[in-house]
GROMACS .gro file of C-alpha atoms in nm:
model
  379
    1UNK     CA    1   3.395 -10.900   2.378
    2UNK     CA    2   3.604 -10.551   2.316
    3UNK     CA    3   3.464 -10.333   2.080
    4UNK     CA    4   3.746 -10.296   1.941
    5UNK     CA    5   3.803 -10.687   1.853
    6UNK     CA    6   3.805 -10.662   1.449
    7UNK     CA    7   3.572 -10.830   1.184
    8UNK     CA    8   3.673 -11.162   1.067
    9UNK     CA    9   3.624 -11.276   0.711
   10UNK     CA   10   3.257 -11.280   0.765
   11UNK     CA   11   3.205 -10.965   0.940
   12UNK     CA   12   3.175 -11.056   1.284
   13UNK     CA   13   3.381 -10.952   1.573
   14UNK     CA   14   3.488 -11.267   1.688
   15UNK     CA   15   3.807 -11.492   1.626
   16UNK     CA   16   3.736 -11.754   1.342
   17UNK     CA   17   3.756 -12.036   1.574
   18UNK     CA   18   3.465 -11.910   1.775
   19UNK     CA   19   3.217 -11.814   1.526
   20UNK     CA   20   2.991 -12.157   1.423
   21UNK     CA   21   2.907 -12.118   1.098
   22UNK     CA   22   2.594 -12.335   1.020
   23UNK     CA   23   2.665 -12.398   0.593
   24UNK     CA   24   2.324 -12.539   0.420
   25UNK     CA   25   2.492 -12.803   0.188
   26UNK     CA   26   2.283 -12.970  -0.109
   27UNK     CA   27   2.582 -13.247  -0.212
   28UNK     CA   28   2.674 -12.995  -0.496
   29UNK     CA   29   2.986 -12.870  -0.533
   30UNK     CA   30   2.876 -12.506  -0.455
   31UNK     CA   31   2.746 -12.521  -0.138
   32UNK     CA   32   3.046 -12.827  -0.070
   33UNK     CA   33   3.302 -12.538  -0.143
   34UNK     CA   34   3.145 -12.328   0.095
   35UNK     CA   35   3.210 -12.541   0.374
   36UNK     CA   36   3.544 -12.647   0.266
   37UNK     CA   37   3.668 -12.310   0.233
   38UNK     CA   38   3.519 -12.217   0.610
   39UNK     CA   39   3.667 -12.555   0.765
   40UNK     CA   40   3.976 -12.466   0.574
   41UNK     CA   41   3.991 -12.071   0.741
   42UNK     CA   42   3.960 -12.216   1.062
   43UNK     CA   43   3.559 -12.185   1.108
   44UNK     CA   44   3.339 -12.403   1.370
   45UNK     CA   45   3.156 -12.539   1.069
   46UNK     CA   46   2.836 -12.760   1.119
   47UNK     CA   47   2.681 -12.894   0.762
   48UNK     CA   48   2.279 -12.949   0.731
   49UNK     CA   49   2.169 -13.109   0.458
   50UNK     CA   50   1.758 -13.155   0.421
   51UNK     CA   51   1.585 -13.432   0.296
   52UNK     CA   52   1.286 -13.280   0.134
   53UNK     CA   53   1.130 -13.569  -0.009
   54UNK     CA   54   1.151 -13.951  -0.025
   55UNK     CA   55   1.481 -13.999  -0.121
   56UNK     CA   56   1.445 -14.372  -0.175
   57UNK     CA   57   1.280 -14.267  -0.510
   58UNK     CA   58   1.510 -13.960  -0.568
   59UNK     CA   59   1.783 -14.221  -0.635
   60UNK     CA   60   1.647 -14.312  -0.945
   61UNK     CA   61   1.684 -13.947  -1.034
   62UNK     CA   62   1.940 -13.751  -1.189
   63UNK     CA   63   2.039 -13.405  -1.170
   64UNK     CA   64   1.817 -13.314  -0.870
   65UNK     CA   65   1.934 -13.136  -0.544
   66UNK     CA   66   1.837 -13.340  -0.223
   67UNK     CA   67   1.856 -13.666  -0.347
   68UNK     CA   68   1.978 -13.969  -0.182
   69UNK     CA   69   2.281 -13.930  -0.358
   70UNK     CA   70   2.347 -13.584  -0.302
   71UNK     CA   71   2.270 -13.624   0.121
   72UNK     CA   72   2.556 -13.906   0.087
   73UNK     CA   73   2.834 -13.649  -0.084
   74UNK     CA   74   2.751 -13.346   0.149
   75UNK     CA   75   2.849 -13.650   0.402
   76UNK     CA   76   3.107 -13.758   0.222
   77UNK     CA   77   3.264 -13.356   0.197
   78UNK     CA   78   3.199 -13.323   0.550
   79UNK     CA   79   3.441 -13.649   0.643
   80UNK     CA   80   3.695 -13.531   0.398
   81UNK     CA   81   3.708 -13.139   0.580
   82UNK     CA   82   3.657 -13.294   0.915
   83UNK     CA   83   3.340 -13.107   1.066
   84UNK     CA   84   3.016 -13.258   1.165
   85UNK     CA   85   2.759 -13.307   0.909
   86UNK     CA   86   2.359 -13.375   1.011
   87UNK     CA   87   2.065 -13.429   0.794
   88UNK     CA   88   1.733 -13.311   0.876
   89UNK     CA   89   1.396 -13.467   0.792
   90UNK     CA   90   1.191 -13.177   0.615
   91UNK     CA   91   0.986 -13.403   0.374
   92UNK     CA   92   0.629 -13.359   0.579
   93UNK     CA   93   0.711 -12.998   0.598
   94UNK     CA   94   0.883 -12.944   0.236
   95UNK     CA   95   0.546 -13.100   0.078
   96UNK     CA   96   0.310 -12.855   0.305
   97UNK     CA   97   0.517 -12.540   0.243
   98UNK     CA   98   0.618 -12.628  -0.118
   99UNK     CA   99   0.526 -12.902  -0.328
  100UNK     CA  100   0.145 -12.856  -0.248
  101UNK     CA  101   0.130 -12.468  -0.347
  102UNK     CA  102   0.301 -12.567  -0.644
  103UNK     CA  103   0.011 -12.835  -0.762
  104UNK     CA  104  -0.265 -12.602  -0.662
  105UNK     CA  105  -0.081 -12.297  -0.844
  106UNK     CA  106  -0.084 -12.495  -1.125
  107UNK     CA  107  -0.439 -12.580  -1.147
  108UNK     CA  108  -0.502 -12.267  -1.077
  109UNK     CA  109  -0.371 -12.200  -1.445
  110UNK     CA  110  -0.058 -12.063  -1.279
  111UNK     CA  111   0.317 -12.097  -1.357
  112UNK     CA  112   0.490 -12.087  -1.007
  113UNK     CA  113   0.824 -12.088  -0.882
  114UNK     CA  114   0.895 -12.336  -0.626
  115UNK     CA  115   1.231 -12.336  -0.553
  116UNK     CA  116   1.144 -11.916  -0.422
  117UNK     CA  117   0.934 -12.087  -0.205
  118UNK     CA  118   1.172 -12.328  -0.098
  119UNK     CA  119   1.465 -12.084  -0.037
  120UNK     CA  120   1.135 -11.870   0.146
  121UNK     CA  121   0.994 -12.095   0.361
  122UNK     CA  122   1.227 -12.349   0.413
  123UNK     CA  123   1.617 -12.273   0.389
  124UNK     CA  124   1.563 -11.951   0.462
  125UNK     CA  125   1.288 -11.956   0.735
  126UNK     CA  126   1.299 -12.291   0.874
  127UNK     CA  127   1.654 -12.389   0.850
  128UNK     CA  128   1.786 -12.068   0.921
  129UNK     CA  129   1.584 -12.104   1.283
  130UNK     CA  130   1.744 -12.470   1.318
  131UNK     CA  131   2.100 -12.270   1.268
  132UNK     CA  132   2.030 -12.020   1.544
  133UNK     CA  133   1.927 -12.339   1.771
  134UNK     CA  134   2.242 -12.458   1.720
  135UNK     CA  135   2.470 -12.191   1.826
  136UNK     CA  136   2.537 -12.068   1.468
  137UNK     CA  137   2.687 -11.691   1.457
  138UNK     CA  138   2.588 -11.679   1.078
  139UNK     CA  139   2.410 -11.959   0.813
  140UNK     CA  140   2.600 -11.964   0.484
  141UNK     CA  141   2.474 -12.105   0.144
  142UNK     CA  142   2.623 -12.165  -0.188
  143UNK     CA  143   2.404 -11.908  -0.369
  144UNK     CA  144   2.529 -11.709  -0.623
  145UNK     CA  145   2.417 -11.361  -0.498
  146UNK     CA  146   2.619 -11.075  -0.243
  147UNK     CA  147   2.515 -10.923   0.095
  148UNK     CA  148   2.689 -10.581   0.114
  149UNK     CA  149   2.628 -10.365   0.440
  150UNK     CA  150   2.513 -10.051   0.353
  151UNK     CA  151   2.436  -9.734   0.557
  152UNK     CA  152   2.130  -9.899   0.670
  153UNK     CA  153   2.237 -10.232   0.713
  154UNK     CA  154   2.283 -10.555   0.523
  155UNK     CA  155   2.192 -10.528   0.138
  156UNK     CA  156   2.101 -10.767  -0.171
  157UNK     CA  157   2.300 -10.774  -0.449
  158UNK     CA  158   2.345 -10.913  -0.736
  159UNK     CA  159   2.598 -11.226  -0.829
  160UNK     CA  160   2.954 -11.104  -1.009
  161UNK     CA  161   2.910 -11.330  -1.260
  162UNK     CA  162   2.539 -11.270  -1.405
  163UNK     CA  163   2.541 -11.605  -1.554
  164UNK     CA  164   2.479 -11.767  -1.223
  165UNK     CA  165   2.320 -11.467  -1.064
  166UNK     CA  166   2.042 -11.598  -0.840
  167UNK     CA  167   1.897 -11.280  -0.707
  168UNK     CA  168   1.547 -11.383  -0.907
  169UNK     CA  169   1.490 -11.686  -0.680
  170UNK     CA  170   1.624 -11.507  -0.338
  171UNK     CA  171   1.449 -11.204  -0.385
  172UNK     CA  172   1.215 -11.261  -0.086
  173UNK     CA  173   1.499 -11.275   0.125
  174UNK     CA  174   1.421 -11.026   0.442
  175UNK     CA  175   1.606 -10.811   0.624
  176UNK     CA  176   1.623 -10.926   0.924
  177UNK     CA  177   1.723 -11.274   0.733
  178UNK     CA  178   2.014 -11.120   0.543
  179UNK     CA  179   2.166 -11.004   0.867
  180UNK     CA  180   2.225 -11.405   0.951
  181UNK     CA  181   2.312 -11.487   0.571
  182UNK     CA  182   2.625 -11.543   0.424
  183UNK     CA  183   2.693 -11.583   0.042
  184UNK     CA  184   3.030 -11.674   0.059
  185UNK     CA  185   3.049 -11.733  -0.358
  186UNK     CA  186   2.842 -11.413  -0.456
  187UNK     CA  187   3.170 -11.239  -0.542
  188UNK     CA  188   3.363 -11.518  -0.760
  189UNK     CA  189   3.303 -11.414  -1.203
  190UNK     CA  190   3.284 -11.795  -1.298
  191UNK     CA  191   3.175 -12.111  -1.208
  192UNK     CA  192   3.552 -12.245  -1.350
  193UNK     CA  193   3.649 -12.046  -1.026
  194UNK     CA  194   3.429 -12.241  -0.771
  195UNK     CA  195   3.539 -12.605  -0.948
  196UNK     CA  196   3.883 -12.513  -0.864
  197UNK     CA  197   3.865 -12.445  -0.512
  198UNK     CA  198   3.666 -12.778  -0.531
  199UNK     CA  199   3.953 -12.901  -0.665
  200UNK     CA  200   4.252 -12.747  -0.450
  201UNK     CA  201   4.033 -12.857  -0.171
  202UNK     CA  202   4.025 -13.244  -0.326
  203UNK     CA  203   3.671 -13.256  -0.315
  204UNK     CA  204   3.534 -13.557  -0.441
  205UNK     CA  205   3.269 -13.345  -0.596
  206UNK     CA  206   3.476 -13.143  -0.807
  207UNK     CA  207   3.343 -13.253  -1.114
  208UNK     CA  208   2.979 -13.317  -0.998
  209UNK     CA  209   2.721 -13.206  -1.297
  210UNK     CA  210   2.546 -12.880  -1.164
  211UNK     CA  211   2.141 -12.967  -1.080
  212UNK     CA  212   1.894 -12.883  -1.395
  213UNK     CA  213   1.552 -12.922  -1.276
  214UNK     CA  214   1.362 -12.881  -0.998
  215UNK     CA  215   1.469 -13.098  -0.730
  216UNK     CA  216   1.070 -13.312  -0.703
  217UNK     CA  217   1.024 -13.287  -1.097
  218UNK     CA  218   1.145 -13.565  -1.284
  219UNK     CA  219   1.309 -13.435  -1.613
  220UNK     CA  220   1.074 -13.132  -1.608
  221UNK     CA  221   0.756 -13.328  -1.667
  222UNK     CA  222   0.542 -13.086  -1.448
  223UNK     CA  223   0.224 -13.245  -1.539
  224UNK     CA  224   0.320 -13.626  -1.437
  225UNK     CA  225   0.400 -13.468  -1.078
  226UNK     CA  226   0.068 -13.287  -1.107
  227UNK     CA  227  -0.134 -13.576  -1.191
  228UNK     CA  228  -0.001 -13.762  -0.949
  229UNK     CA  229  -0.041 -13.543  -0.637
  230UNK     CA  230  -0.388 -13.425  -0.794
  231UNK     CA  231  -0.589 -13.735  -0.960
  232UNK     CA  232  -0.811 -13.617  -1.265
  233UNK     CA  233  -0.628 -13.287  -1.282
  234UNK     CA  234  -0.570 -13.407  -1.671
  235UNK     CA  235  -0.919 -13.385  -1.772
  236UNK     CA  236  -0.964 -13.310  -2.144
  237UNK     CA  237  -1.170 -12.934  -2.256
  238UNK     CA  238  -1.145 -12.726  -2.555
  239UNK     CA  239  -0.895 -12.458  -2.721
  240UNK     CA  240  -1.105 -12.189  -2.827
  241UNK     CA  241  -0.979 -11.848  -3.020
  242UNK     CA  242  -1.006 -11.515  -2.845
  243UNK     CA  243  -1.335 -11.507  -2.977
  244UNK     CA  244  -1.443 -11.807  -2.821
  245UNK     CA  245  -1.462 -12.043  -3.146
  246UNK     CA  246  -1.364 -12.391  -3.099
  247UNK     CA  247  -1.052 -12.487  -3.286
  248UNK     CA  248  -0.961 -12.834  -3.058
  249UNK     CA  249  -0.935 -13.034  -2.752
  250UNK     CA  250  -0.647 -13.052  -2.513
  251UNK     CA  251  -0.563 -13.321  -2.272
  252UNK     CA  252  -0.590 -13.101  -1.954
  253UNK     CA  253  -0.485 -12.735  -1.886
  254UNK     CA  254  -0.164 -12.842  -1.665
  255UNK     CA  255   0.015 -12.944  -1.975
  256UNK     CA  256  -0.003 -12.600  -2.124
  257UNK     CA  257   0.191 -12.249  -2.030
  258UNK     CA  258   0.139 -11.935  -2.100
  259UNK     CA  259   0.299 -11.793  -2.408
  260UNK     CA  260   0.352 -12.201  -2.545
  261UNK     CA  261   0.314 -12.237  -2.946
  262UNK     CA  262   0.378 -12.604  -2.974
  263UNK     CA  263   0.234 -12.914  -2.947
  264UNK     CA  264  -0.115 -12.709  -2.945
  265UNK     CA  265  -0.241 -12.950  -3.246
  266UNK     CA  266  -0.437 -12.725  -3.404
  267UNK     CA  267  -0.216 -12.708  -3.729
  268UNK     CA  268  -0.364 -12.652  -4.049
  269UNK     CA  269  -0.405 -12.221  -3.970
  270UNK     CA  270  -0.306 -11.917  -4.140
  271UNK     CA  271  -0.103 -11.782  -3.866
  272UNK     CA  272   0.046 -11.947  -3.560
  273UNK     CA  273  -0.163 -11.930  -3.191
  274UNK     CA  274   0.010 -11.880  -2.859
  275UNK     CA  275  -0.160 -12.003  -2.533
  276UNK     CA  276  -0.267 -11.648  -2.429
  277UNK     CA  277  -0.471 -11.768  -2.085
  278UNK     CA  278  -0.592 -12.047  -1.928
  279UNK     CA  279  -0.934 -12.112  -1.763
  280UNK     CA  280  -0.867 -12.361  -1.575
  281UNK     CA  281  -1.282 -12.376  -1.400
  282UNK     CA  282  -1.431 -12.422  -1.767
  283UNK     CA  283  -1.130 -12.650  -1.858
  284UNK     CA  284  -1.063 -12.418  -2.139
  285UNK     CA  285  -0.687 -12.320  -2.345
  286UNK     CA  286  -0.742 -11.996  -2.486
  287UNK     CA  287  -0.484 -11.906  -2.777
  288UNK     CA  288  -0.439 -11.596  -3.000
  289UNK     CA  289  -0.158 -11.419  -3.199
  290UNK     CA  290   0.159 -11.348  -3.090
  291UNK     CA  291   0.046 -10.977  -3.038
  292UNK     CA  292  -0.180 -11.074  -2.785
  293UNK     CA  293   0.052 -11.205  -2.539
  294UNK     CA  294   0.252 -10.866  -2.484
  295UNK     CA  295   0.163 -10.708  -2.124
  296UNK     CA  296   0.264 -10.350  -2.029
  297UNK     CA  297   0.077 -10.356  -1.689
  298UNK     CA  298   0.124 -10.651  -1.420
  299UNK     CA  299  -0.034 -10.668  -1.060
  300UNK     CA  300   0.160 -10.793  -0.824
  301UNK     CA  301   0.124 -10.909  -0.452
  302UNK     CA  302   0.302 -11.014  -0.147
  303UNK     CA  303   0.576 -10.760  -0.176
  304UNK     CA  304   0.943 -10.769  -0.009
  305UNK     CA  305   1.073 -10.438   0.010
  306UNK     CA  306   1.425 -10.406   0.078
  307UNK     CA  307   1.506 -10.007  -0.053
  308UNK     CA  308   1.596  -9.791   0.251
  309UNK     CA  309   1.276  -9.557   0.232
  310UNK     CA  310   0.939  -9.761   0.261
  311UNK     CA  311   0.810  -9.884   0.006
  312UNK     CA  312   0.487  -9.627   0.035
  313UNK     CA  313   0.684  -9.347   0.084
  314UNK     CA  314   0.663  -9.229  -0.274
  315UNK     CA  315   0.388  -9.268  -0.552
  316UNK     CA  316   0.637  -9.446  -0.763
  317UNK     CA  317   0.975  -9.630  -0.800
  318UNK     CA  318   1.189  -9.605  -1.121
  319UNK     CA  319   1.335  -9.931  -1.114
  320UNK     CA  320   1.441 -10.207  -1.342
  321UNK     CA  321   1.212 -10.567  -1.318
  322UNK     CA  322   1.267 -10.919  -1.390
  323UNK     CA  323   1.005 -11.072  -1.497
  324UNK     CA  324   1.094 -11.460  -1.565
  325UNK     CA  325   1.493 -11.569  -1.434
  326UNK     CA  326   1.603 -11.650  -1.810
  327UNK     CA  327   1.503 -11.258  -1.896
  328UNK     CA  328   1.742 -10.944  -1.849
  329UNK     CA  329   1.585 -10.643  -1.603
  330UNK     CA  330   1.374 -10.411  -1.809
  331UNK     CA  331   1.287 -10.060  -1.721
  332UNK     CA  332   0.960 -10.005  -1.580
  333UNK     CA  333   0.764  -9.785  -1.343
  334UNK     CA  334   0.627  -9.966  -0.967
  335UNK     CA  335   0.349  -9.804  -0.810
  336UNK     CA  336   0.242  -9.907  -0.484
  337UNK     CA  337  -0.060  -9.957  -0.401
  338UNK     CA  338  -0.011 -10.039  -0.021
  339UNK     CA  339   0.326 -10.184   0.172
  340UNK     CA  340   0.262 -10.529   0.011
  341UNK     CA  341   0.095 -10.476  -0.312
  342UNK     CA  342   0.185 -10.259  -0.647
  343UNK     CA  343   0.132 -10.193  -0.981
  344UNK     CA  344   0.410 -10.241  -1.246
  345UNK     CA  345   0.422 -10.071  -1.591
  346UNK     CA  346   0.672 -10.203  -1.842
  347UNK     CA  347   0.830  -9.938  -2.046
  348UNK     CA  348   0.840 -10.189  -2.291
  349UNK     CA  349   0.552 -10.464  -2.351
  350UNK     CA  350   0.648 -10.782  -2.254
  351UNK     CA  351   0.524 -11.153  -2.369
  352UNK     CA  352   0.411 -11.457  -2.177
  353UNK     CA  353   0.417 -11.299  -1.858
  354UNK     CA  354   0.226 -11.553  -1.609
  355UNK     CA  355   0.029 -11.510  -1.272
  356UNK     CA  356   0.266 -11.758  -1.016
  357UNK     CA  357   0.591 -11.599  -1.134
  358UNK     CA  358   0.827 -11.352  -0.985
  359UNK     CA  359   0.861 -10.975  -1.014
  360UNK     CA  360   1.203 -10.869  -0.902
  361UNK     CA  361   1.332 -10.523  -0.843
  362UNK     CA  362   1.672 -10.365  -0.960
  363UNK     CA  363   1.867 -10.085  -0.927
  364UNK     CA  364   1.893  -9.939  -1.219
  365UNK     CA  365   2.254  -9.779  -1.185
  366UNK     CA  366   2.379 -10.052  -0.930
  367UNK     CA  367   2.400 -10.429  -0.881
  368UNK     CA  368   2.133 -10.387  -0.583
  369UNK     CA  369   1.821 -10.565  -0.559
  370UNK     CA  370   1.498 -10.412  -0.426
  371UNK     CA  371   1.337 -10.712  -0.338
  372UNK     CA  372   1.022 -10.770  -0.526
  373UNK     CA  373   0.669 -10.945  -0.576
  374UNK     CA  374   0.402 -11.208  -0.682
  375UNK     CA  375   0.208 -11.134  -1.019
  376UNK     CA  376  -0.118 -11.224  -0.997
  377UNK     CA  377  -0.439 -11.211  -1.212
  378UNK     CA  378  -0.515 -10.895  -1.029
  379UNK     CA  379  -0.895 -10.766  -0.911
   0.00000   0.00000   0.00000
């Protein structure tokens, strides 16, 4: 190949009709667009679609990625754009890598984030592997999130729009990873903008209703999917006060979150409580006022660095952090503490912060993102 051959609409040097582009399509009509508008400039597109769990029972469920019916309209895209379409049994795996950390998590009096894990260990790991196997130049998704190349190689950013700005749940995205990655939608300022090229494509999912929950959690009833992965992980103990006075029972720690006021039932107080901890050994809720749940200091572990110096090469990073995905970046002050574990102060407290959740670092004068961390209960 010349050196001189330029960069397609991707970035590679190659013609568009010999770069394979591998798209990871979920049957929604983000990732659908994504191959549509690759098919449509001329791309070898492949679609892969994963079945992560049985989706004989996914069926009954609406509004989840992965389902039965959502393998049948990546199909159904893939006929109508005329490339090949294959689905991939990833259930055994998807429950090793995923659904099981996210049980044990949350007996663990956690509050994890399975769908990082997912992107982590499955589409981005896993799949991405499966992609190179089959010829693939690049793999793109439907994410809402932008890879710039900077002087040191691909970069994270974050999403145009910062509605559906995904950076929070791709922020353990490596390096070497985002060199293969392609976020074809990162750039677009509205979701009206992706249902129209759904549309000017004819796309028979167009009009699809954008996934809610998380794709193996029925209407967001986290402790029904508990229970039943983890018999007797419901057993009743008591809500005690910060003091350790008993004010209650609860019907087993998995129902409660940290930061959660109601359905407590312990009316009948002075002041309103707050699920401050949970200790989940002596099968105990422990709840306090509302000034009792603000953190300033969070541990955090299992770090993905993506700034161009490493990560230790300085006592400290000013940097903003995102603490849960619904929350804005806040200002705050990361010290490490070695490549793959730091300290975080918040400039300002923050409430219900949670061990199992993400901490994500931001530019604070840019749209890049640093990678980021686990919080954890800490030493």
């Amino acid at each position: 190949m010349p050196y001189d051959t330029p960069l397609n609409s991707l970035g590679l040097p190659k013609p568009v009709a010999e770069t394979r582009v591998v798209v990871a399509m979920s049957g929604g009509v983000d990732s659908s667009v994504v191959a549509a508008e690759l098919a449509a400039e001329g791309y070898d597109v492949v679609g892969v679609t994963l079945q992560l769990y049985d989706h004989g029972a996914a069926l009954a469920k609406k509004g989840a990625c992965c389902a039965g019916r959502d393998i049948h309209d990546a199909r159904r895209v893939a006929e109508e754009m005329g490339f090949p379409h294959y689905v991939l049994d990833y259930e055994s795996h998807f429950r090793d890598s995923v659904i099981d950390e996210f049980a044990d998590a949350y007996l663990a009096g956690a509050t994890p984030v399975p769908c990082i894990r997912c992107n982590e260990r499955v589409k981005f790991r896993d799949l991405l592997e499966t992609a190179k196997d089959l010829g693939a130049d690049c793999m793109a998704t439907g994410h809402y999130i932008q890879r710039k190349m900077g002087p040191l190689g691909a970069e994270l950013h974050r999403a145009a729009d910062p509605v559906r700005d995904q950076s929070y749940f791709l922020f353990s995205t490596t390096r070497e990873q985002l060199e293969y990655l392609r976020f074809p939608l990162g750039h677009l300022k509205t979701k009206a903008e992706t249902r129209s090229l759904a549309a000017r494509h004819g796309l028979s999912v167009a009009d699809k209703p954008d996934s809610q929950d998380i794709c193996f959690v029925p209407d967001g009833n986290y402790a029904a999917v508990i229970e039943k992965l983890r018999p007797g992980a419901a057993d009743p103990g008591e809500i005690v006060d910060l003091q350790g006075q008993v004010l209650g029972t609860h019907r087993g720690v998995i129902h409660y979150t940290i930061g959660q006021r109601k359905g407590l039932g312990i009316g009948g107080l002075a002041d309103p409580l707050y699920v401050v901890r949970l200790d989940p050994d002596a099968r105990r809720v422990i709840v306090g006022p509302k000034t009792a749940l603000a953190t300033r200091v969070v541990p955090i572990r299992e770090i993905n660095w993506l700034g161009d110096a490493p990560f230790t090469s300085q006592p400290e990073w000013d940097l903003e952090v995102k603490l849960r995905s619904t929350r804005p970046p806040a200002p705050a002050i990361i010290r490490p503490l070695s490549e793959t574990e730091a300290e975080v102060e918040l400039l300002t407290p923050e409430e219900g912060i949670s061990p199992g959740q993400a901490c994500v670092f931001y530019a604070p004068d840019s749209s890049r993102v640093f990678g980021g961390g686990w919080i954890w209960k800490g030493r």
